[in-house]
XYZ file of C-alpha atoms in Angstrom:
668
model
C -86.099 9.667 -48.609
C -85.006 6.023 -48.656
C -86.117 3.843 -45.755
C -82.652 3.028 -44.461
C -81.056 3.326 -41.058
C -77.328 3.661 -41.928
C -75.812 5.793 -44.639
C -73.030 3.277 -45.312
C -70.727 0.834 -43.518
C -68.584 3.686 -42.208
C -71.607 5.257 -40.538
C -72.586 1.870 -39.072
C -69.052 1.364 -37.744
C -69.006 4.729 -36.008
C -72.311 3.942 -34.341
C -71.051 0.530 -33.180
C -67.920 2.173 -31.807
C -70.045 4.344 -29.523
C -71.701 1.225 -28.123
C -68.296 -0.370 -27.543
C -66.784 2.663 -25.821
C -65.943 0.743 -22.573
C -63.287 -1.184 -24.527
C -61.448 1.910 -25.780
C -57.748 2.131 -24.973
C -57.429 -1.364 -23.498
C -54.209 -3.165 -24.430
C -55.863 -6.604 -24.454
C -58.469 -5.778 -27.136
C -58.278 -6.773 -30.790
C -60.906 -6.162 -33.474
C -61.475 -8.881 -36.066
C -63.635 -8.343 -39.138
C -65.539 -10.882 -41.204
C -64.529 -9.954 -44.760
C -65.439 -8.412 -46.946
C -68.423 -6.373 -45.799
C -67.409 -6.374 -42.149
C -64.011 -4.768 -42.749
C -65.110 -1.116 -43.320
C -67.357 -1.416 -40.249
C -64.598 -2.917 -38.113
C -62.095 -0.305 -39.311
C -64.199 2.460 -37.744
C -64.508 0.435 -34.531
C -60.752 -0.211 -34.327
C -59.960 3.442 -35.058
C -62.317 4.691 -32.344
C -61.178 2.120 -29.752
C -57.472 2.523 -30.647
C -57.203 -1.246 -31.108
C -55.446 -3.533 -33.631
C -57.469 -4.645 -36.654
C -57.332 -7.943 -38.524
C -59.649 -10.333 -40.342
C -61.200 -13.621 -39.413
C -62.047 -15.286 -42.692
C -65.256 -17.307 -42.625
C -66.933 -18.849 -45.637
C -70.652 -19.464 -45.876
C -71.692 -22.821 -47.270
C -74.400 -21.878 -49.734
C -76.870 -24.376 -51.168
C -76.050 -24.898 -54.871
C -78.543 -22.981 -56.968
C -79.726 -21.120 -53.847
C -76.432 -19.588 -52.719
C -78.134 -17.078 -50.411
C -79.523 -19.996 -48.391
C -76.825 -21.075 -45.929
C -76.490 -24.707 -45.008
C -73.500 -23.926 -42.783
C -70.164 -22.128 -42.583
C -66.454 -22.822 -42.125
C -63.668 -20.879 -40.410
C -59.906 -21.192 -40.153
C -58.550 -23.937 -37.944
C -60.841 -26.609 -39.371
C -64.105 -25.281 -37.866
C -67.114 -26.550 -39.840
C -70.754 -25.841 -38.935
C -73.504 -27.572 -40.874
C -77.235 -26.907 -40.463
C -78.586 -30.437 -40.316
C -82.177 -29.237 -40.758
C -81.340 -27.618 -44.083
C -79.279 -30.602 -45.259
C -82.016 -33.091 -44.346
C -84.814 -30.860 -45.639
C -83.154 -30.546 -49.056
C -82.000 -34.191 -48.984
C -78.409 -33.249 -49.730
C -75.936 -36.107 -50.039
C -73.213 -36.004 -47.292
C -70.454 -36.539 -49.853
C -71.837 -33.656 -51.912
C -71.788 -31.405 -48.822
C -68.203 -32.476 -48.095
C -67.101 -31.467 -51.610
C -68.581 -28.008 -51.050
C -66.744 -27.781 -47.712
C -63.431 -28.639 -49.368
C -63.987 -26.120 -52.140
C -64.779 -23.342 -49.663
C -61.812 -24.294 -47.468
C -59.454 -23.724 -50.409
C -61.092 -20.362 -51.069
C -60.762 -19.493 -47.375
C -57.002 -20.134 -47.419
C -56.610 -18.114 -50.621
C -58.442 -15.124 -49.143
C -56.495 -15.216 -45.875
C -53.231 -15.051 -47.835
C -54.536 -12.322 -50.142
C -55.844 -10.092 -47.352
C -52.899 -10.414 -44.970
C -50.234 -10.082 -47.697
C -47.737 -12.257 -45.822
C -48.600 -11.094 -42.306
C -49.164 -13.940 -39.803
C -52.596 -14.466 -38.254
C -53.054 -12.591 -34.963
C -52.577 -14.402 -31.671
C -55.883 -14.084 -29.794
C -54.883 -16.164 -26.775
C -56.033 -14.374 -23.624
C -57.356 -11.430 -25.640
C -60.721 -9.671 -25.710
C -61.796 -10.187 -29.309
C -64.456 -7.948 -30.831
C -65.630 -9.704 -33.960
C -67.507 -7.449 -36.394
C -69.674 -7.907 -39.479
C -71.882 -5.472 -41.408
C -74.993 -7.393 -40.393
C -76.338 -10.876 -39.817
C -79.241 -12.873 -41.157
C -79.062 -16.477 -39.947
C -75.769 -15.906 -38.128
C -74.151 -19.119 -39.440
C -70.902 -17.375 -40.372
C -70.691 -15.601 -37.027
C -71.288 -18.849 -35.114
C -68.376 -20.409 -36.981
C -66.230 -17.388 -36.115
C -67.097 -17.603 -32.402
C -66.303 -21.315 -32.242
C -62.988 -20.726 -34.034
C -62.055 -18.050 -31.497
C -63.007 -20.306 -28.601
C -60.689 -22.973 -29.953
C -57.915 -20.354 -30.158
C -58.357 -19.588 -26.420
C -59.702 -16.046 -26.672
C -60.413 -14.716 -23.175
C -63.614 -12.909 -24.124
C -65.556 -12.876 -27.385
C -67.735 -9.877 -28.211
C -69.970 -10.097 -31.291
C -70.797 -6.635 -32.687
C -73.052 -5.950 -35.677
C -75.133 -2.956 -36.825
C -78.270 -4.948 -37.695
C -79.571 -8.476 -37.162
C -82.823 -10.291 -36.361
C -83.556 -10.429 -32.628
C -83.671 -14.244 -32.806
C -80.136 -14.416 -34.267
C -78.799 -12.132 -31.529
C -80.420 -14.326 -28.860
C -78.889 -17.475 -30.337
C -75.415 -15.919 -30.447
C -75.659 -14.872 -26.788
C -75.734 -18.554 -25.935
C -72.175 -19.050 -27.234
C -70.513 -15.580 -27.126
C -69.605 -13.648 -23.989
C -71.333 -10.495 -25.232
C -73.461 -9.612 -28.249
C -73.967 -6.007 -29.378
C -76.725 -5.777 -31.987
C -77.264 -2.065 -32.609
C -80.725 -2.573 -34.057
C -82.974 -5.612 -34.452
C -85.715 -4.610 -36.937
C -88.581 -6.941 -37.708
C -89.239 -8.251 -40.290
C -85.540 -8.356 -41.066
C -85.576 -9.381 -44.768
C -81.876 -8.743 -45.615
C -78.798 -6.917 -44.305
C -78.612 -4.505 -47.255
C -82.132 -3.241 -46.544
C -80.811 -1.168 -43.623
C -78.177 0.764 -45.602
C -78.481 3.595 -48.106
C -75.181 2.605 -49.664
C -74.516 -1.148 -49.611
C -72.274 -1.511 -52.604
C -69.974 -4.526 -52.736
C -66.650 -4.195 -50.879
C -63.674 -5.047 -53.105
C -60.627 -7.095 -52.091
C -58.354 -4.093 -52.635
C -60.446 -2.017 -50.219
C -60.005 -4.733 -47.607
C -56.235 -4.843 -48.115
C -55.948 -1.043 -47.985
C -57.748 -0.833 -44.646
C -55.765 -3.715 -43.141
C -52.430 -2.142 -44.129
C -52.999 0.768 -41.773
C -51.286 0.435 -38.406
C -52.924 1.586 -35.129
C -50.641 4.640 -35.234
C -51.849 5.538 -38.724
C -55.462 5.121 -37.615
C -54.820 7.419 -34.650
C -53.329 9.970 -37.017
C -56.343 9.692 -39.338
C -58.648 10.217 -36.361
C -56.772 13.358 -35.345
C -57.036 14.739 -38.889
C -60.818 14.361 -38.959
C -63.008 17.494 -38.847
C -63.723 19.189 -35.481
C -65.601 17.064 -32.959
C -69.327 16.684 -33.379
C -70.332 18.824 -30.397
C -68.150 21.659 -31.703
C -69.775 21.412 -35.141
C -73.230 21.736 -33.594
C -72.099 24.517 -31.252
C -70.936 26.541 -34.249
C -74.436 26.546 -35.773
C -76.731 26.357 -32.735
C -78.736 29.449 -31.821
C -78.729 29.858 -28.021
C -82.195 30.747 -26.733
C -80.668 33.674 -24.839
C -79.395 35.236 -28.074
C -81.072 38.040 -30.015
C -82.503 35.564 -32.497
C -84.849 33.587 -30.267
C -86.358 30.163 -30.872
C -89.557 31.867 -31.962
C -87.639 33.967 -34.492
C -86.018 30.836 -35.898
C -89.370 29.079 -36.370
C -91.040 32.127 -37.886
C -88.104 32.578 -40.292
C -87.807 28.928 -41.231
C -91.573 28.523 -41.552
C -91.685 30.778 -44.609
C -94.932 30.085 -46.472
C -95.460 26.594 -45.030
C -99.066 25.813 -44.104
C -98.279 23.059 -41.597
C -95.907 23.542 -38.658
C -95.618 20.456 -36.443
C -94.127 21.074 -32.988
C -93.065 17.988 -31.066
C -92.080 17.049 -27.529
C -89.780 14.370 -26.129
C -92.230 13.684 -23.296
C -95.893 14.298 -22.519
C -94.971 15.936 -19.221
C -92.231 18.569 -19.637
C -93.058 22.196 -18.819
C -90.513 23.792 -21.176
C -91.735 21.832 -24.198
C -95.313 23.030 -23.668
C -94.204 26.572 -22.830
C -92.007 26.873 -25.928
C -94.715 25.475 -28.211
C -97.296 27.867 -26.791
C -95.037 30.889 -27.288
C -94.105 29.876 -30.841
C -97.772 29.261 -31.658
C -98.778 32.714 -30.363
C -96.284 34.244 -32.765
C -97.374 32.095 -35.718
C -100.989 33.096 -35.124
C -100.206 36.780 -34.604
C -97.483 37.229 -37.240
C -98.007 34.513 -39.858
C -101.794 34.175 -39.977
C -102.147 30.659 -38.590
C -105.788 29.918 -37.782
C -105.767 26.637 -35.865
C -103.952 24.585 -33.252
C -104.422 20.824 -33.714
C -103.349 18.712 -30.763
C -102.647 15.062 -30.015
C -105.964 14.959 -28.162
C -109.434 13.587 -28.824
C -111.679 15.519 -31.188
C -114.752 15.993 -28.919
C -112.725 17.166 -25.904
C -110.726 19.630 -27.973
C -113.836 20.856 -29.767
C -115.317 21.890 -26.429
C -112.278 24.160 -26.044
C -112.770 25.334 -29.637
C -116.299 26.456 -28.818
C -114.987 28.383 -25.821
C -112.217 30.233 -27.699
C -114.829 31.256 -30.293
C -117.147 32.579 -27.573
C -119.664 29.753 -27.913
C -120.867 27.089 -25.523
C -121.654 27.264 -21.813
C -118.113 27.274 -20.374
C -117.318 30.476 -18.497
C -113.532 30.261 -18.452
C -110.598 28.307 -19.840
C -110.376 25.927 -16.884
C -113.992 24.896 -17.327
C -113.538 24.447 -21.069
C -110.641 22.053 -20.413
C -112.771 19.809 -18.177
C -113.696 17.712 -21.187
C -110.245 16.106 -20.950
C -111.199 13.452 -18.404
C -109.534 10.412 -19.972
C -106.068 9.358 -18.741
C -103.695 11.169 -18.920
C -105.604 14.310 -17.944
C -102.409 16.324 -17.344
C -101.526 16.258 -21.041
C -104.054 19.020 -21.679
C -105.287 19.983 -18.209
C -102.129 21.799 -17.161
C -101.097 25.351 -16.374
C -99.443 26.061 -19.741
C -102.435 24.983 -21.839
C -104.750 26.864 -19.468
C -102.834 30.104 -20.086
C -102.703 29.512 -23.842
C -106.447 28.828 -24.125
C -107.151 31.973 -22.118
C -104.890 33.998 -24.421
C -106.568 32.549 -27.511
C -110.035 33.486 -26.236
C -108.920 37.037 -25.433
C -107.334 37.451 -28.862
C -110.390 36.094 -30.676
C -112.678 38.401 -28.722
C -110.787 41.390 -30.154
C -111.433 40.302 -33.758
C -114.645 41.394 -35.454
C -114.783 38.696 -38.129
C -115.372 35.052 -37.201
C -113.222 33.704 -40.038
C -110.174 35.569 -38.663
C -110.320 33.818 -35.300
C -108.063 30.872 -34.498
C -109.456 27.549 -33.310
C -108.425 24.598 -31.143
C -108.952 21.056 -32.460
C -108.081 17.433 -31.661
C -106.543 14.894 -34.030
C -106.758 11.700 -31.985
C -109.248 8.827 -31.922
C -109.233 7.452 -28.382
C -112.492 9.222 -27.418
C -114.706 6.614 -29.045
C -117.679 6.894 -26.664
C -117.466 10.673 -26.293
C -117.656 11.020 -30.073
C -120.769 8.816 -30.143
C -122.411 11.077 -27.581
C -121.589 14.151 -29.650
C -123.078 12.614 -32.794
C -126.353 11.740 -31.071
C -126.530 15.176 -29.418
C -126.052 16.900 -32.783
C -128.682 14.746 -34.517
C -131.204 15.302 -31.741
C -131.125 18.997 -32.629
C -131.391 18.635 -36.402
C -133.014 15.226 -37.101
C -134.512 13.230 -34.180
C -135.222 10.215 -36.410
C -131.562 10.114 -37.474
C -130.566 10.397 -33.810
C -132.618 7.302 -33.024
C -130.938 5.366 -35.858
C -127.541 6.418 -34.465
C -128.505 5.174 -30.982
C -129.512 1.805 -32.434
C -126.207 1.469 -34.256
C -124.121 2.524 -31.265
C -126.014 0.069 -29.060
C -123.561 -2.465 -30.466
C -121.046 -1.017 -27.972
C -123.386 -1.018 -24.956
C -122.090 -4.176 -23.313
C -118.504 -2.855 -23.290
C -119.362 -0.462 -20.424
C -117.977 2.556 -22.266
C -114.487 1.111 -22.060
C -112.783 0.879 -25.444
C -110.181 -1.493 -23.983
C -112.973 -4.004 -23.321
C -114.027 -3.727 -26.953
C -110.423 -4.297 -28.030
C -110.178 -7.487 -25.951
C -113.499 -8.810 -27.242
C -112.698 -8.062 -30.890
C -109.202 -9.545 -30.638
C -110.192 -12.801 -28.957
C -113.589 -13.394 -30.531
C -115.492 -12.743 -27.313
C -117.976 -10.356 -28.896
C -119.313 -9.051 -32.170
C -117.521 -6.435 -34.251
C -119.268 -3.064 -34.601
C -117.476 -2.204 -37.832
C -120.577 -2.334 -40.035
C -122.582 -0.076 -37.734
C -120.002 2.725 -37.534
C -119.455 2.722 -41.307
C -123.207 2.993 -41.847
C -123.350 5.919 -39.448
C -120.522 7.820 -41.128
C -122.028 7.177 -44.570
C -125.428 8.493 -43.497
C -123.938 11.619 -41.937
C -122.001 12.380 -45.094
C -125.010 11.711 -47.318
C -127.408 13.911 -45.335
C -124.949 16.644 -44.355
C -126.694 19.378 -46.333
C -130.082 18.469 -44.859
C -128.737 18.706 -41.306
C -127.454 22.259 -41.570
C -129.866 24.116 -39.263
C -129.415 27.640 -40.541
C -126.927 29.525 -42.639
C -123.460 30.815 -41.941
C -120.196 29.615 -40.424
C -121.669 28.289 -37.181
C -123.998 25.840 -38.915
C -121.186 24.645 -41.177
C -118.879 24.141 -38.208
C -121.444 22.045 -36.341
C -122.011 19.851 -39.385
C -118.245 19.434 -39.763
C -117.934 18.631 -36.048
C -120.513 15.840 -36.358
C -118.780 14.354 -39.378
C -115.369 14.433 -37.668
C -116.831 12.672 -34.652
C -118.216 10.005 -36.971
C -114.785 9.571 -38.549
C -113.259 9.302 -35.073
C -115.765 6.563 -34.182
C -115.106 4.656 -37.406
C -111.303 4.869 -37.158
C -111.361 4.404 -33.379
C -113.341 1.179 -33.746
C -110.771 -0.087 -36.254
C -107.899 1.004 -34.014
C -109.214 -0.880 -30.983
C -110.206 -3.880 -33.105
C -106.600 -4.168 -34.359
C -104.913 -3.210 -31.076
C -103.845 -6.773 -30.278
C -103.124 -7.717 -33.881
C -99.724 -5.997 -33.977
C -98.326 -2.702 -32.729
C -97.484 -1.391 -36.216
C -101.004 -2.025 -37.526
C -102.773 -0.148 -34.726
C -100.110 2.594 -34.591
C -100.523 3.215 -38.317
C -104.313 3.336 -38.021
C -103.948 6.060 -35.397
C -101.396 8.211 -37.260
C -103.229 7.879 -40.576
C -106.365 9.038 -38.756
C -104.485 12.057 -37.387
C -103.160 12.905 -40.860
C -106.631 12.505 -42.414
C -108.154 14.692 -39.691
C -105.489 17.357 -40.249
C -106.208 17.384 -43.982
C -109.983 17.518 -43.453
C -109.538 20.379 -40.994
C -107.326 22.286 -43.436
C -109.921 21.854 -46.187
C -112.788 22.954 -43.941
C -110.992 26.029 -42.607
C -109.790 26.908 -46.091
C -113.371 26.933 -47.352
C -114.419 29.163 -44.444
C -111.646 31.702 -45.080
C -111.496 31.528 -48.858
C -107.758 30.757 -48.737
C -105.504 27.887 -47.692
C -105.497 27.397 -43.923
C -102.308 27.420 -41.857
C -102.250 25.012 -38.901
C -99.911 24.374 -35.959
C -99.785 20.806 -34.620
C -98.811 19.860 -31.050
C -97.879 16.190 -30.704
C -95.104 13.928 -29.438
C -91.805 13.698 -31.335
C -92.684 10.094 -32.179
C -95.654 11.384 -34.233
C -94.192 14.678 -35.481
C -90.912 13.179 -36.749
C -90.571 11.457 -40.119
C -90.646 7.715 -39.420
C -88.517 6.973 -42.494
C -85.530 8.243 -40.488
C -86.114 5.878 -37.540
C -85.695 2.183 -36.901
C -89.459 1.951 -36.312
C -89.978 3.207 -39.831
C -87.850 0.358 -41.138
C -90.583 -2.082 -40.056
C -93.350 -0.110 -41.750
C -94.398 2.356 -39.045
C -95.999 5.532 -40.337
C -96.093 8.879 -38.569
C -98.101 12.054 -38.898
C -94.898 13.913 -39.801
C -94.038 11.528 -42.617
C -97.581 11.612 -44.007
C -97.654 15.415 -43.843
C -94.365 15.625 -45.764
C -95.591 13.165 -48.391
C -99.015 14.770 -48.810
C -97.770 18.372 -48.664
C -94.196 18.380 -50.043
C -92.339 21.583 -49.311
C -95.273 22.867 -47.253
C -94.435 21.426 -43.814
C -92.006 22.183 -40.995
C -91.226 19.403 -38.508
C -89.700 20.475 -35.178
C -88.464 18.127 -32.460
C -87.628 18.823 -28.803
C -85.013 17.100 -26.607
C -83.688 17.278 -23.042
C -80.784 15.775 -21.109
C -82.138 15.550 -17.548
C -84.537 17.127 -15.047
C -88.017 16.120 -13.916
C -91.119 15.001 -15.797
C -94.797 14.426 -15.070
C -95.556 10.790 -15.877
C -97.144 7.661 -14.435
C -95.731 4.259 -13.524
C -98.318 2.522 -15.698
C -101.405 3.236 -17.771
C -104.205 4.677 -15.675
C -101.993 5.318 -12.644
C -101.732 8.713 -10.879
C -99.459 11.439 -12.190
C -96.073 11.644 -10.480
C -93.193 14.091 -10.639
C -90.307 11.832 -11.660
C -86.581 12.433 -12.036
C -85.328 12.009 -15.605
C -82.064 10.108 -15.808
C -79.162 11.783 -17.623
C -79.196 10.756 -21.277
C -77.288 7.684 -22.437
C -73.875 7.768 -24.080
C -74.271 7.595 -27.846
C -77.627 9.379 -27.774
C -78.460 12.618 -29.535
C -79.395 14.066 -26.145
C -75.911 13.318 -24.777
C -74.366 14.919 -27.861
C -76.500 18.039 -27.336
C -75.522 18.060 -23.657
C -71.867 18.124 -24.762
C -72.566 21.305 -26.736
C -72.542 22.961 -23.286
C -75.373 25.417 -23.888
C -78.304 25.482 -21.434
C -80.735 25.610 -24.352
C -80.556 26.180 -28.089
C -82.395 25.761 -31.345
C -80.813 24.066 -34.352
C -82.389 24.979 -37.738
C -81.164 21.928 -39.633
C -82.072 23.248 -43.076
C -79.575 26.055 -42.497
C -76.955 24.039 -40.583
C -74.845 21.921 -42.974
C -72.235 20.844 -40.393
C -74.854 19.808 -37.854
C -76.918 18.053 -40.494
C -73.894 16.003 -41.531
C -73.314 14.978 -37.911
C -76.982 14.171 -37.321
C -77.357 12.051 -40.452
C -75.762 9.212 -38.481
C -78.131 6.893 -36.637
C -78.136 7.637 -32.900
C -80.147 6.736 -29.865
C -83.028 9.122 -29.200
C -85.180 9.226 -26.064
C -88.976 9.174 -26.034
C -90.958 9.454 -22.791
C -94.711 9.235 -23.190
C -97.228 9.305 -20.350
C -95.380 6.414 -18.701
C -91.767 6.658 -17.566
C -89.817 3.587 -16.454
C -86.280 4.662 -15.561
C -85.339 1.140 -14.422
C -85.664 -0.080 -18.021
C -84.622 3.197 -19.635
C -82.747 1.782 -22.657
C -85.387 -0.795 -23.593
C -88.441 1.310 -22.761
C -87.519 4.783 -23.944
C -84.809 4.760 -26.625
C -84.828 4.059 -30.349
C -82.440 4.873 -33.193
C -82.964 7.738 -35.595
C -81.233 10.032 -38.075
C -82.293 13.349 -36.569
C -81.340 15.442 -39.614
C -83.862 13.488 -41.699
C -86.398 13.119 -38.915
C -86.864 16.868 -38.286
C -86.303 20.223 -39.976
C -85.478 21.869 -36.651
C -84.571 20.708 -33.147
C -84.918 22.509 -29.809
C -82.721 21.330 -26.956
C -83.263 22.357 -23.339
C -80.600 20.667 -21.259
C -82.397 20.597 -17.919
C -86.176 20.684 -17.778
C -88.892 20.523 -15.142
C -92.137 18.661 -14.771
C -95.328 19.979 -16.330
C -97.744 21.229 -13.637
C -101.173 19.511 -13.752
C -104.284 21.473 -12.834
C -105.049 18.700 -10.344
C -101.877 18.295 -8.290
C -101.948 15.021 -6.360
C -100.003 14.358 -3.174
C -97.744 12.007 -5.175
C -96.977 14.761 -7.675
C -96.314 17.305 -4.916
C -93.950 14.927 -3.159
C -92.092 13.827 -6.283
C -89.772 10.843 -6.390
C -86.524 10.578 -4.483
C -83.578 11.581 -6.698
C -81.003 8.839 -6.969
C -77.542 8.512 -8.417
C -78.201 6.376 -11.447
C -75.598 4.686 -13.624
C -74.941 6.732 -16.742
C -75.782 3.896 -19.088
C -78.174 0.991 -18.895
């Protein structure tokens, strides 16, 4: 799968049109394209908005020998913009620059005549002008276009592009009335990087699109296939139908060994409930032997001991008490409590240990808890090794068991790095693993594996916190690579126990389960567990996402704050959630591998909502939405139109009270 956001310029234009919906049907709007690449994009915008389409010819002034480097731009009406920094930096002679300007001005006039084929330039006086290109780098050409339109007395100038650097968009906002940059990836590199198909647009293509009148564009729109919601409705499987969501997953799963079940928030009851029910069926009907969660290894392993009838915990609630780190409600909630109880009861009915299903954690936040587990294990099997581990972990003592403190110290040079110590500890555990097995059988092997996984969590956790302030992509990738490595190690370990390849269900957020190559975050190098699973196990994974339109959610105002029951705003126009809401089914599952019409619709980049443990409705668009091609991101999507908040085991007064529902604007 190529790391691109838009299929082609047509796809980009349709997406821009959704963002410009407030201008649809207005008689004072005109769409102008910067040829040639901007014309196919602008055509889709003009068709959707039912507005006239024309071109605004602008010529970039390229540096001779380095034509991609712009030293300025010119537009019709005598507008000339020159980047003095570039001219001075390259020591270009003013007369030489003027000759280039004159040459480009002649080419500008020639192109205007060729594109319009005798038609006069449009009168933009008093008009709302939406000026469109297929993307911007420096923005020199667009600045020239804006100035030209200002001189022609346009009433309002709206710059609209599919992709551009954030800095370019900020600069244009200083001179344009409105700037719509659909995505602002960083590092930007080049416009063509964000398209699958970025072939050169020919002059004849430009002329053909400009020849169409608004009436012809309206007719073309009416002849297009059925609307997108109808296409999805025709293939969606309502959850109330005979073929349930669980049936769809079991069928689509086939022989896959890894089924990743997502969630659009860390606090929605229906997401947890659906995952638990699907997982019960995969364990009972398809032979899955493990649930791996987006939780810390030592806390989840305490639950694993309980479901296998080991350890001191007497019931499921007690086994879940290991989850003490914020946000406790992620795993200490009523749905997980019921599932863990079910898993223990099922395992108790099975005579053979290797047939029982386990409960494991993939995450690395529990740095200090993992250290404790390592020392506790070594105290039982090798007291001298336990003492060496204590000495190594003493490096962390002055951070008061707060990994955030370690992150600050490592980032700003306020303390020593403990990298060497944790690597030494992992190496020793791996080297002496056979010596530390106190007895034969599965139990001894599991405890050795548990110690090694805790050591890996300490090593990767130390690196994660050390890089936390060095860039979000770097630390994010460290975390998701750790989860993928842990999943693979778990599959290998369980496979050795059973004598056959293990089958594992993963519970994690959509942002980890989905394939990052289909998202704008992936375009800047972000990895995800879902992507890594697909790459490492091609044809052996199933990625399932979950979405909702509105309802309530359990979330906090900020990190470390109490859980609240918050109202989820209705999804934004142009989002996949709004599209699913328009399907007009209370809930449905969409098996994308078997849904060609829906897959075609969902190959376009759309907004997608992600609520983690923090929900900030006042900054909904900036805080909780990103762009993605859902058909590439997931193999299957579950949509539940209205959902309710996940119920924590510890219900605070704030959660009981909930927030006060308000009438929010539909878009932010």
